[in-house]
Short mmCIF file of C-alpha atoms in Angstrom, two decimals:
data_model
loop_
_atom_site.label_atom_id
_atom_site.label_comp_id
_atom_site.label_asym_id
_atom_site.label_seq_id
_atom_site.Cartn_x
_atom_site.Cartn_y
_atom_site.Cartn_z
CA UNK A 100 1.92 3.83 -5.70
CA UNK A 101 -0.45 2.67 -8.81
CA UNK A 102 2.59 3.74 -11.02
CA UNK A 103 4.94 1.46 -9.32
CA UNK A 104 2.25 -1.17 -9.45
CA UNK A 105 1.54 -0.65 -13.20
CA UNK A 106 5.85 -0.85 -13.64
CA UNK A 107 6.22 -4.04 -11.84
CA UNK A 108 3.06 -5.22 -13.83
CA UNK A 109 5.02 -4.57 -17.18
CA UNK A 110 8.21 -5.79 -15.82
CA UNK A 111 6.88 -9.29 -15.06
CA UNK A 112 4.70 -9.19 -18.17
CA UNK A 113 8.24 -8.68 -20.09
CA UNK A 114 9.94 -11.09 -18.30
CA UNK A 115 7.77 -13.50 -19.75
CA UNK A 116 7.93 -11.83 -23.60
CA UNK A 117 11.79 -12.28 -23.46
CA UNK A 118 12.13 -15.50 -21.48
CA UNK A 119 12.53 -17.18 -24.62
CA UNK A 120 15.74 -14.94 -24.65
CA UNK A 121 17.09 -16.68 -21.76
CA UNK A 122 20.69 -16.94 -21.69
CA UNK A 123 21.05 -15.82 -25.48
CA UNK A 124 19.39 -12.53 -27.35
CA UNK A 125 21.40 -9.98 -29.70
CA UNK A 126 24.68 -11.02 -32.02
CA UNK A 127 28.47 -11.82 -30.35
CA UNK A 128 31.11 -13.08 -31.78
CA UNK A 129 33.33 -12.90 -28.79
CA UNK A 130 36.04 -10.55 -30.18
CA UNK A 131 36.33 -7.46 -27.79
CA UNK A 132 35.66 -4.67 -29.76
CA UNK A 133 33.54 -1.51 -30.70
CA UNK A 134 30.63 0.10 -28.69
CA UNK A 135 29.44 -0.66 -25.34
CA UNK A 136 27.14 1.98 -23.55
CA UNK A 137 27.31 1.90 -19.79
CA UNK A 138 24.50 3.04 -17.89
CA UNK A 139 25.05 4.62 -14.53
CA UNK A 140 23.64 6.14 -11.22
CA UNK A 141 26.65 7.94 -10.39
CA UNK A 142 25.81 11.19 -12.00
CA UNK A 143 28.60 13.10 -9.83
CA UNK A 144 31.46 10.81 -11.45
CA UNK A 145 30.14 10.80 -15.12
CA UNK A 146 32.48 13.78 -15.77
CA UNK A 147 35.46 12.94 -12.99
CA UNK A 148 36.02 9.70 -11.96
CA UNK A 149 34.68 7.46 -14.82
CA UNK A 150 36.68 8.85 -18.06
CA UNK A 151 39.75 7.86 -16.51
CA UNK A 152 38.20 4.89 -16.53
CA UNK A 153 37.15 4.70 -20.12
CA UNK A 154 41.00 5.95 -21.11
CA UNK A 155 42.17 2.96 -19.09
CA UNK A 156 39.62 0.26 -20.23
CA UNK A 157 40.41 1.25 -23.84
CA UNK A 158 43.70 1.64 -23.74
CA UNK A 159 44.08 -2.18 -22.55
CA UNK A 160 41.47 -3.14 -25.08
CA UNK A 161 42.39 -1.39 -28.50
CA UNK A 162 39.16 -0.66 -30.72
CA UNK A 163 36.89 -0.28 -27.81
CA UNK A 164 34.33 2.99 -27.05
CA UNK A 165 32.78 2.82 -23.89
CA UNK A 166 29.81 5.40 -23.81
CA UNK A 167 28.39 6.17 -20.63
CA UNK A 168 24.83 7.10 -19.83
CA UNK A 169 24.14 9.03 -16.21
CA UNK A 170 20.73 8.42 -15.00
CA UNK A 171 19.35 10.85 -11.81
CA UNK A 172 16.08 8.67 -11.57
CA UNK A 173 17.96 5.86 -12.25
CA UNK A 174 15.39 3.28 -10.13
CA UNK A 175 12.64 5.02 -11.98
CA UNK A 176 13.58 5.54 -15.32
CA UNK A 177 15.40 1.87 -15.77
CA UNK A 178 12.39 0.35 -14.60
CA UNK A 179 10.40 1.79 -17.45
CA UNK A 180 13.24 1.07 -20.45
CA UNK A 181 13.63 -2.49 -19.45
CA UNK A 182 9.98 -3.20 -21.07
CA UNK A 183 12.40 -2.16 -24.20
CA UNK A 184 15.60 -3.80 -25.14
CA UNK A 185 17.07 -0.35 -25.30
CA UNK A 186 18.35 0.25 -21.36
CA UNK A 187 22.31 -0.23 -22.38
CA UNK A 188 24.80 -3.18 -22.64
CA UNK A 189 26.42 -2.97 -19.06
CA UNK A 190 24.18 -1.27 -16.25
CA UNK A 191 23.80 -1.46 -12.44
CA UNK A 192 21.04 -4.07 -11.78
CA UNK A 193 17.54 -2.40 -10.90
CA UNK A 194 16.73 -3.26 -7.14
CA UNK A 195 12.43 -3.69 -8.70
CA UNK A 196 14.07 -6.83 -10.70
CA UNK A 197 13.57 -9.82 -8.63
CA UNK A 198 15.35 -12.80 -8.63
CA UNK A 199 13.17 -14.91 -11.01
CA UNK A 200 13.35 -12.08 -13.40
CA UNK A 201 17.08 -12.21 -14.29
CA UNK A 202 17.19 -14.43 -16.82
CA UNK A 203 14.70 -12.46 -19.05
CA UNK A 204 16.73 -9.34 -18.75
CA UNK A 205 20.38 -10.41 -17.60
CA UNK A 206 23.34 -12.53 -19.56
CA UNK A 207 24.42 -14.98 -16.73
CA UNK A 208 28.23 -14.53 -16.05
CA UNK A 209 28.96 -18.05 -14.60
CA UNK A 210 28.12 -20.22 -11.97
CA UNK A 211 28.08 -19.40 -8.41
CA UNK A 212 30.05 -22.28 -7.75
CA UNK A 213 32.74 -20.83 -10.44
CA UNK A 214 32.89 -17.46 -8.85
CA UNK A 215 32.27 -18.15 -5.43
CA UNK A 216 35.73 -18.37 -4.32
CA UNK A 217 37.12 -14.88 -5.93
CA UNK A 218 34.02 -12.45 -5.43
CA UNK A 219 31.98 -11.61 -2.76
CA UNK A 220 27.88 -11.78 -2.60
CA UNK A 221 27.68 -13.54 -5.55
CA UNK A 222 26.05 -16.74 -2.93
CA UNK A 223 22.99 -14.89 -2.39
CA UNK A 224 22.53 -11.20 -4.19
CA UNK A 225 21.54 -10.96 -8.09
CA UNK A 226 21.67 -14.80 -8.00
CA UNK A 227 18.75 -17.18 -9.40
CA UNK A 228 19.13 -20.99 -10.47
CA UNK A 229 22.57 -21.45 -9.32
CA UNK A 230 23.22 -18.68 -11.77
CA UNK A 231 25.25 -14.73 -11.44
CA UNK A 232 23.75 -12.24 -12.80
CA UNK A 233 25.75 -9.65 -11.51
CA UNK A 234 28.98 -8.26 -9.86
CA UNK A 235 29.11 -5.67 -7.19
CA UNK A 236 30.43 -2.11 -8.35
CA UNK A 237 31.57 -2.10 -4.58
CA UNK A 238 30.78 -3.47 -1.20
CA UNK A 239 28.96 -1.94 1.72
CA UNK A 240 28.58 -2.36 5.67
CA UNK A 241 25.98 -1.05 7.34
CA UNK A 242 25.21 1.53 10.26
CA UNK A 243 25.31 5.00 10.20
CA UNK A 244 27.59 8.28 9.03
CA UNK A 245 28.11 11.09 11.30
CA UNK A 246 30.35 14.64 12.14
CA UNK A 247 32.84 13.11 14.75
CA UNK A 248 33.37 16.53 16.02
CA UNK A 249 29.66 17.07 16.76
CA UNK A 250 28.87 14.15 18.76
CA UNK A 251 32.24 14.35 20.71
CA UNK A 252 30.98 18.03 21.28
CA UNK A 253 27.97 16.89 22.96
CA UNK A 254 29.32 14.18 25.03
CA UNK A 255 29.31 11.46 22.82
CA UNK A 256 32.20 9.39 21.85
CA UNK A 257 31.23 5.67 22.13
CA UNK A 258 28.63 4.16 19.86
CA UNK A 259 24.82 4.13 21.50
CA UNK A 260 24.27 -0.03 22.02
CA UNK A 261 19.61 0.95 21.97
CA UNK A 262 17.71 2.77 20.20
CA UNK A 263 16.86 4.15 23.31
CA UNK A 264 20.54 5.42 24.04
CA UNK A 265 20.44 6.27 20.21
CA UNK A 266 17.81 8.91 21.01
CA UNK A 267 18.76 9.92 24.01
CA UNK A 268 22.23 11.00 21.77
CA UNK A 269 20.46 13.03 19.41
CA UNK A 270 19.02 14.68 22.02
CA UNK A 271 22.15 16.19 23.40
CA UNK A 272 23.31 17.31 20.43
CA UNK A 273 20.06 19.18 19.52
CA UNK A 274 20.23 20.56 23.02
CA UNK A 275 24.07 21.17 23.55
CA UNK A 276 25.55 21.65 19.72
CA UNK A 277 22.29 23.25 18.13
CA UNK A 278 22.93 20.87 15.21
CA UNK A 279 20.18 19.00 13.52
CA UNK A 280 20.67 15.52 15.07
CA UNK A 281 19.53 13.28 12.23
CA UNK A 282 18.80 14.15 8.07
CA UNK A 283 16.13 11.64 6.93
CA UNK A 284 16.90 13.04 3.08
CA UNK A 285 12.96 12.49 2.75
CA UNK A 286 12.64 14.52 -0.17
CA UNK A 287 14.86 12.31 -2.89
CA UNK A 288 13.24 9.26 -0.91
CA UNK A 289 16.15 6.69 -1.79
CA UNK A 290 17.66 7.05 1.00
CA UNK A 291 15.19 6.07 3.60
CA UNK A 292 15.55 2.91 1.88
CA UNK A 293 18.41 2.35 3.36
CA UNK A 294 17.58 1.71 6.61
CA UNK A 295 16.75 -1.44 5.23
CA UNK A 296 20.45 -2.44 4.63
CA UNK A 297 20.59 -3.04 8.61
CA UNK A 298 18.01 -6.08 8.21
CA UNK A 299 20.17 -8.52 9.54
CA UNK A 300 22.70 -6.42 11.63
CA UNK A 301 19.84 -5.70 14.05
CA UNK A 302 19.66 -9.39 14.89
CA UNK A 303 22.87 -10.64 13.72
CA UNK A 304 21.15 -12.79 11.99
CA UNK A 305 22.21 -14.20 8.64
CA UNK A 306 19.59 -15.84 7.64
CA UNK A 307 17.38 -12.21 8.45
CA UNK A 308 16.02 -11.93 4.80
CA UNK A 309 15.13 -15.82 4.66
CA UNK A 310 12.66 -15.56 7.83
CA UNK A 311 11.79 -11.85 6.95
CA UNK A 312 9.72 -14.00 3.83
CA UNK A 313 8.20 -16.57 5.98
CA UNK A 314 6.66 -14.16 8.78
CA UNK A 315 2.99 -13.07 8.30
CA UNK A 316 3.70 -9.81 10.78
CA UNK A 317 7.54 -8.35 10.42
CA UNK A 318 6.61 -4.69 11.83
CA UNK A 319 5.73 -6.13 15.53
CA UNK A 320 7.49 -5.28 18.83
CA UNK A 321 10.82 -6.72 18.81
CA UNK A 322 11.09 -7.81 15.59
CA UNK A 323 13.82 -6.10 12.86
CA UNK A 324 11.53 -4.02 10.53
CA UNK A 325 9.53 -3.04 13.52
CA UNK A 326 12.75 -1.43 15.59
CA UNK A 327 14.51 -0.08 12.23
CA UNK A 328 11.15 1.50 11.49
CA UNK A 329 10.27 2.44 14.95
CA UNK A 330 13.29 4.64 15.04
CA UNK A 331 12.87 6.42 12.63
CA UNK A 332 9.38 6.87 13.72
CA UNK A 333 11.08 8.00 17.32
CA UNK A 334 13.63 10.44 15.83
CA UNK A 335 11.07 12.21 13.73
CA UNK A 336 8.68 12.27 16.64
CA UNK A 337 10.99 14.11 19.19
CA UNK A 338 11.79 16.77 16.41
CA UNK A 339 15.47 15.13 16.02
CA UNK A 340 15.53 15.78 12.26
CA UNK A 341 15.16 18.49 9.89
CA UNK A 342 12.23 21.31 10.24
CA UNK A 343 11.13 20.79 6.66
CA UNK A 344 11.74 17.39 5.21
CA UNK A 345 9.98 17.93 2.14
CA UNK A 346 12.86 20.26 1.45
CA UNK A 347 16.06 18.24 2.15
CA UNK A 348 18.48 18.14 -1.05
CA UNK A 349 20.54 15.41 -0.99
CA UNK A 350 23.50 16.51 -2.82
CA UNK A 351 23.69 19.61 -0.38
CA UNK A 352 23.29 17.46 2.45
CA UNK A 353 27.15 16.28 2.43
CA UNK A 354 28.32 19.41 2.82
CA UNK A 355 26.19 20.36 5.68
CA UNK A 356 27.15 16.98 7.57
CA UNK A 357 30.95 17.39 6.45
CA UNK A 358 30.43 20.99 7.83
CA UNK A 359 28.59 20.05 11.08
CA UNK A 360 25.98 21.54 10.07
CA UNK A 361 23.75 18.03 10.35
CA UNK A 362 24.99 15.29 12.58
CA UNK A 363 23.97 11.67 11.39
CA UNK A 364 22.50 9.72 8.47
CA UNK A 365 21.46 6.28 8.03
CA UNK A 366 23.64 5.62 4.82
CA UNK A 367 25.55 2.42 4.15
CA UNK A 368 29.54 2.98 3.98
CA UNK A 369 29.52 4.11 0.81
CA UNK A 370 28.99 7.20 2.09
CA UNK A 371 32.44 7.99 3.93
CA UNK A 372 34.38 8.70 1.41
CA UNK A 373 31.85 11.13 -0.07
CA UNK A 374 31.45 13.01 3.47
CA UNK A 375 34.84 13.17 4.20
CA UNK A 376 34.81 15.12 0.58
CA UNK A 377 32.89 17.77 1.94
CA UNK A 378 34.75 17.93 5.59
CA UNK A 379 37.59 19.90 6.86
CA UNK A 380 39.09 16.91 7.84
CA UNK A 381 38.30 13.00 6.88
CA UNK A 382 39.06 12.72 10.25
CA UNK A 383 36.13 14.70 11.18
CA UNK A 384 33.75 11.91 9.55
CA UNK A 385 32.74 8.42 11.84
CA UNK A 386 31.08 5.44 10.57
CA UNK A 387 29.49 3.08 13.43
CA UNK A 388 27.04 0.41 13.46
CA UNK A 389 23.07 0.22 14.07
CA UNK A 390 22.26 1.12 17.80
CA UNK A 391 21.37 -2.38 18.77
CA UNK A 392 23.41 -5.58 19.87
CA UNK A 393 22.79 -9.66 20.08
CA UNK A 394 24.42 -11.42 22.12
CA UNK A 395 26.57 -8.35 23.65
CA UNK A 396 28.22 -7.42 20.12
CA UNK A 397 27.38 -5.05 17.29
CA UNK A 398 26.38 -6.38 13.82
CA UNK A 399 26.99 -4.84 10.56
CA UNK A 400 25.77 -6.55 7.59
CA UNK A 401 28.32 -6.36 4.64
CA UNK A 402 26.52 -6.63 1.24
CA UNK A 403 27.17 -5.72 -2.26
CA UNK A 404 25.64 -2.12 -4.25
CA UNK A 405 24.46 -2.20 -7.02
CA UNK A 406 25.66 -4.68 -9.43
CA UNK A 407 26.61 -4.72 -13.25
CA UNK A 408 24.78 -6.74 -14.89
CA UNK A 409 25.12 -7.63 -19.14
CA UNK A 410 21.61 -6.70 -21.36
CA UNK A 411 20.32 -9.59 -22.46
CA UNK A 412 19.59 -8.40 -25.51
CA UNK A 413 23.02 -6.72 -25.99
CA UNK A 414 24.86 -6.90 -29.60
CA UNK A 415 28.16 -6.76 -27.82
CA UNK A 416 28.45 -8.78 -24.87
CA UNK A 417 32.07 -9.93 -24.96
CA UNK A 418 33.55 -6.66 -24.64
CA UNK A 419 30.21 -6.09 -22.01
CA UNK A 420 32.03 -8.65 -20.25
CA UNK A 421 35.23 -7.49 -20.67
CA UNK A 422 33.94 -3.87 -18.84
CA UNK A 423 32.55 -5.82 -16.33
CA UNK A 424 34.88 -8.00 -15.29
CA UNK A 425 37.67 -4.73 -15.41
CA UNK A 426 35.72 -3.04 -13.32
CA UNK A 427 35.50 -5.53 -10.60
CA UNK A 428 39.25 -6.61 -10.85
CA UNK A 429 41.51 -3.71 -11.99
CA UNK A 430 39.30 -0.41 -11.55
CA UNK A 431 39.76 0.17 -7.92
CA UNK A 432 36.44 1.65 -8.07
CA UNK A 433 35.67 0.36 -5.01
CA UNK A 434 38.27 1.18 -2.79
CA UNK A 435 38.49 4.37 -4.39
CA UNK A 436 34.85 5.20 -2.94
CA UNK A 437 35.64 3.83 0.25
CA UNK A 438 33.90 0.55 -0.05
CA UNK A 439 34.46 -3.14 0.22
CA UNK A 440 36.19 -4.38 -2.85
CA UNK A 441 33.95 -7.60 -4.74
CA UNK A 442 37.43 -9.25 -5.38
CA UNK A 443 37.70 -11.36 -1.76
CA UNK A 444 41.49 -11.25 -1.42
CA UNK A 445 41.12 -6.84 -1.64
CA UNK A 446 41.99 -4.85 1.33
CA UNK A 447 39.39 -3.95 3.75
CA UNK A 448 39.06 -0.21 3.19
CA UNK A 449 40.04 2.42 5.60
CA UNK A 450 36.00 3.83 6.05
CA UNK A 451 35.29 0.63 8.10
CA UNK A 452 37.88 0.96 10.50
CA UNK A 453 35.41 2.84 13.04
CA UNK A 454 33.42 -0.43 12.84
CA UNK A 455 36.22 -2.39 13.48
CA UNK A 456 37.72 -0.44 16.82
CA UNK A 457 34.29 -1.11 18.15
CA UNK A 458 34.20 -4.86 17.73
CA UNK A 459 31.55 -4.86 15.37
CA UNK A 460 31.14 -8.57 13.93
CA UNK A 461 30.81 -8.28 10.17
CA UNK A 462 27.46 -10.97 8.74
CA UNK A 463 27.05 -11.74 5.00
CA UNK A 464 23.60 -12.63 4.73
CA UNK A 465 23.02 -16.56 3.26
CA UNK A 466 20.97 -17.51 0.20
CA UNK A 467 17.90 -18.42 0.33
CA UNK A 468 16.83 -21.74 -0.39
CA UNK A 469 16.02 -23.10 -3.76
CA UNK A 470 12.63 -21.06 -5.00
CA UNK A 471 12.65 -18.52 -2.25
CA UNK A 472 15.45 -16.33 -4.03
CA UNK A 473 14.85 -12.95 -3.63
CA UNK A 474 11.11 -13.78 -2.05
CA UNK A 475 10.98 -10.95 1.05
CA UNK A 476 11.38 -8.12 -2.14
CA UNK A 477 9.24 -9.88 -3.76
CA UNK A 478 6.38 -9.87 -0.95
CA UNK A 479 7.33 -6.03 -0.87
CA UNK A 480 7.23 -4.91 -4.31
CA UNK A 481 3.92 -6.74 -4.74
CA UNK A 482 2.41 -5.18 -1.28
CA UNK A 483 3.47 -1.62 -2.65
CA UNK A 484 5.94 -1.65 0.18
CA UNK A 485 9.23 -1.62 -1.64
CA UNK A 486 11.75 -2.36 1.27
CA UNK A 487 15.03 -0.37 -0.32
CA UNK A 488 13.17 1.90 -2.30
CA UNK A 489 11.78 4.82 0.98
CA UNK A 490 7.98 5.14 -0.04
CA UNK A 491 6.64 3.30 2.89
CA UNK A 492 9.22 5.02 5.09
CA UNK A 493 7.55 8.77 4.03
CA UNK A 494 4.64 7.81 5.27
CA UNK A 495 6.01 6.72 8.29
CA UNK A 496 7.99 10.33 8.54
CA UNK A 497 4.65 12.18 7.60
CA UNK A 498 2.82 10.81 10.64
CA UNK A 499 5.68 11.18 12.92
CA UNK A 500 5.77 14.95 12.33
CA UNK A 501 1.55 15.46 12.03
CA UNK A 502 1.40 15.61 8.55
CA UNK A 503 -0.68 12.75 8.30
CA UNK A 504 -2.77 11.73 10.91
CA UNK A 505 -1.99 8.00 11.68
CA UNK A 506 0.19 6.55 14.31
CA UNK A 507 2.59 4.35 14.59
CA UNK A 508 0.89 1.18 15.93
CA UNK A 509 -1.74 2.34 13.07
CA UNK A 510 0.54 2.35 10.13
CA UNK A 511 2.74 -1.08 11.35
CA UNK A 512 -1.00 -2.68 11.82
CA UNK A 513 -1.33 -1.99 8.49
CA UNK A 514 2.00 -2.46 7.27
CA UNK A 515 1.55 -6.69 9.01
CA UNK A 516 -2.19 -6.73 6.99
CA UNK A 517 -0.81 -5.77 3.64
CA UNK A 518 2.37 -8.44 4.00
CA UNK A 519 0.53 -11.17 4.99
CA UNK A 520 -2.09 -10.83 1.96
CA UNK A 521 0.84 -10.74 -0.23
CA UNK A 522 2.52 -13.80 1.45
CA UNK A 523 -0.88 -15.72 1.16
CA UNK A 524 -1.00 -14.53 -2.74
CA UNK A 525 2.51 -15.42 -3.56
CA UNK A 526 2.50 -19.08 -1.73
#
């Protein structure tokens, strides 16, 4: 936790070194040409999928080399090169950079009235001053990834609409299938965080992150971070997930959930296509949304993944640009992984149809208002309780199975304390 702290310290101190930067920093001359290096968190494409796309990029722009760079600790290690001006020309936007930060580290690549209209989550995500920062590499909904043929072998083949039903599901497949019921992946810790990508789906809220920054006590009974968290708290609890999570292994964990070896995760849609890789059968892989309606409907909250972002202090932005705005349009990245293209006229992709035969009423979450942007991570990072990041959510896994001796009401009590300082701080 004091690392993170001292990281964040440095990043802020940085943003102010280079805000003279601002929209400028490093030579270009517009012609799209020569080097670009490409950072990326996709360490299993580095040697597949993205030379292809290298061939193609330079093939339609003569005298370019794209370079790429694949990052495992890509959170951790970006963090700390971004107090350099060495951390690439084109790279997936860190999730520690807050919205206030962007223009110290970002080139802005128009409007968000100018590019409103042809890409999604460019209103509200990666977005400061009116300003884009970023573009999505691909879209995401939000819910949950499980073995199809596991929870139809225990019974189950509509979508739980309560937690409570939720658990009471994972309990008949531990005691009918044998199956571990639920992975928490606690040991690469990334993706607890995203059981923060239902904020908003829980409630069907859009404007969930907006009042998420305005409330002095978000982990209290019937409130979103409170029955995301509590869940997970539950499933732990009632020895639903793995024996040892200090031993899970992320990359080996798609083939034991394509296998049926493990029945859920809490992983954003992205996921799918990635599952289905490891399965028999795609059809053997289900996507459906957070157990939890409003109003009588499911909610799944559609956002963007990372996004690629230009240096700031980049000697070759134009062709930067160029990768960037290839990517988004002609790449088919997106679909390709099974995820919501950026470009708004794209098709909806075949890994959200699950969500779809179940009603579920897709939200975009709205921007916050004017000096708010990006205000609930903010809070978080600050409070050393990094929403997307799955720190906070350990801890919450350690007491659930006795490794730690706190409780739940314990832990959200103190959880409300450390927000509220924060909020009072940051006012």
């Amino acid at each position: 936790m004091h690392k993170q702290r001292h990281l964040i310290a440095l990043l802020a101190a940085t943003s102010l070194a280079l805000a003279a930067c601002g929209d400028g920093g490093g030579s270009n001359d517009g012609k799209i040409a020569g080097d670009i290096t490409v950072l990326t968190q996709r360490t299993d494409l580095v040697d597949t999928v993205l030379p292809d796309y290298k061939k193609k990029f330079e093939a339609k722009y003569p005298g370019t080399n794209v370079k790429f760079e694949a990052i495992t600790d890509y959170e951790g290690e970006v963090r700390v090169r971004m107090n350099t001006k060495n951390y690439g020309d084109v790279l997936p936007i860190p999730n520690s950079v807050t919205a206030d930060q962007l223009p110290s580290f970002f080139e802005p690549l128009g409007t968000v009235d100018e590019l409103k209209d042809k890409y999604r989550f460019v209103r509200s995500e990666q977005t400061f001053g009116g300003k884009v920062y970023g573009l999505a590499i691909t879209g995401n909904a939000q819910g949950y990834v499980f073995n199809k043929k596991v929870w139809a072998a225990a019974g189950i083949t509509t979508p739980p609409k309560t937690p409570e039903e939720f658990l009471s599901a994972l309990k008949d497949i531990k005691d009918k299938t044998g199956v571990i019921p639920l992975y928490t992946n606690y040991k690469d810790g990334w993706p607890l965080g995203q059981w923060e990508g239902v904020r908003g789906a829980v409630s069907g809220d859009p404007e969930a992150a907006t009042k998420l920054a305005k409330d002095d006590a978000p982990w209290s009974p019937g409130k979103e971070q409170y029955i995301i968290d509590s869940l997970l708290y539950d499933v732990v609890k009632n020895g639903y997930t793995e024996p040892d999570p200090t031993t899970t292994n992320w990359e080996q964990s798609k083939g034991l959930l394509g296998t049926g070896k493990i029945a859920t995760m809490m992983l954003g849609s992205w996921s799918v296509v990635q599952m289905q890789a490891a399965a028999a059968s795609k059809d053997d892989i289900g996507y459906w949304p957070f157990p939890n309606q409003a109003n009588g409907k499911f909610h799944t909250v559609v956002g963007g993944d990372y996004k690629n972002g230009i240096n700031v202090n980049s000697k070759n932005k134009a062709t930067a640009r160029a990768w960037i705005d290839w990517f988004a349009n002609e790449s088919n990245y997106a679909i390709d992984q099974g995820g919501l293209s950026p470009v708004i006229s794209a098709q909806l992709p075949a890994s959200l149809a699950d969500l779809q035969a179940v009603k579920t009423e897709f939200i975009e979450l709205n921007p916050a208002p004017k000096g708010e942007e990006g205000l609930a991570d903010k809070i978080g990072n600050t409070a050393e309780i990094a929403l997307f990041d799955g720190k906070y959510r350990q801890r919450i896994v350690d007491a659930a199975r006795g490794a730690k001796k706190e409780t739940k009401e314990q832990i959200f009590a103190d959880l409300n304390k450390k927000w509220a300082d924060t909020r009072a701080k940051l006012k």
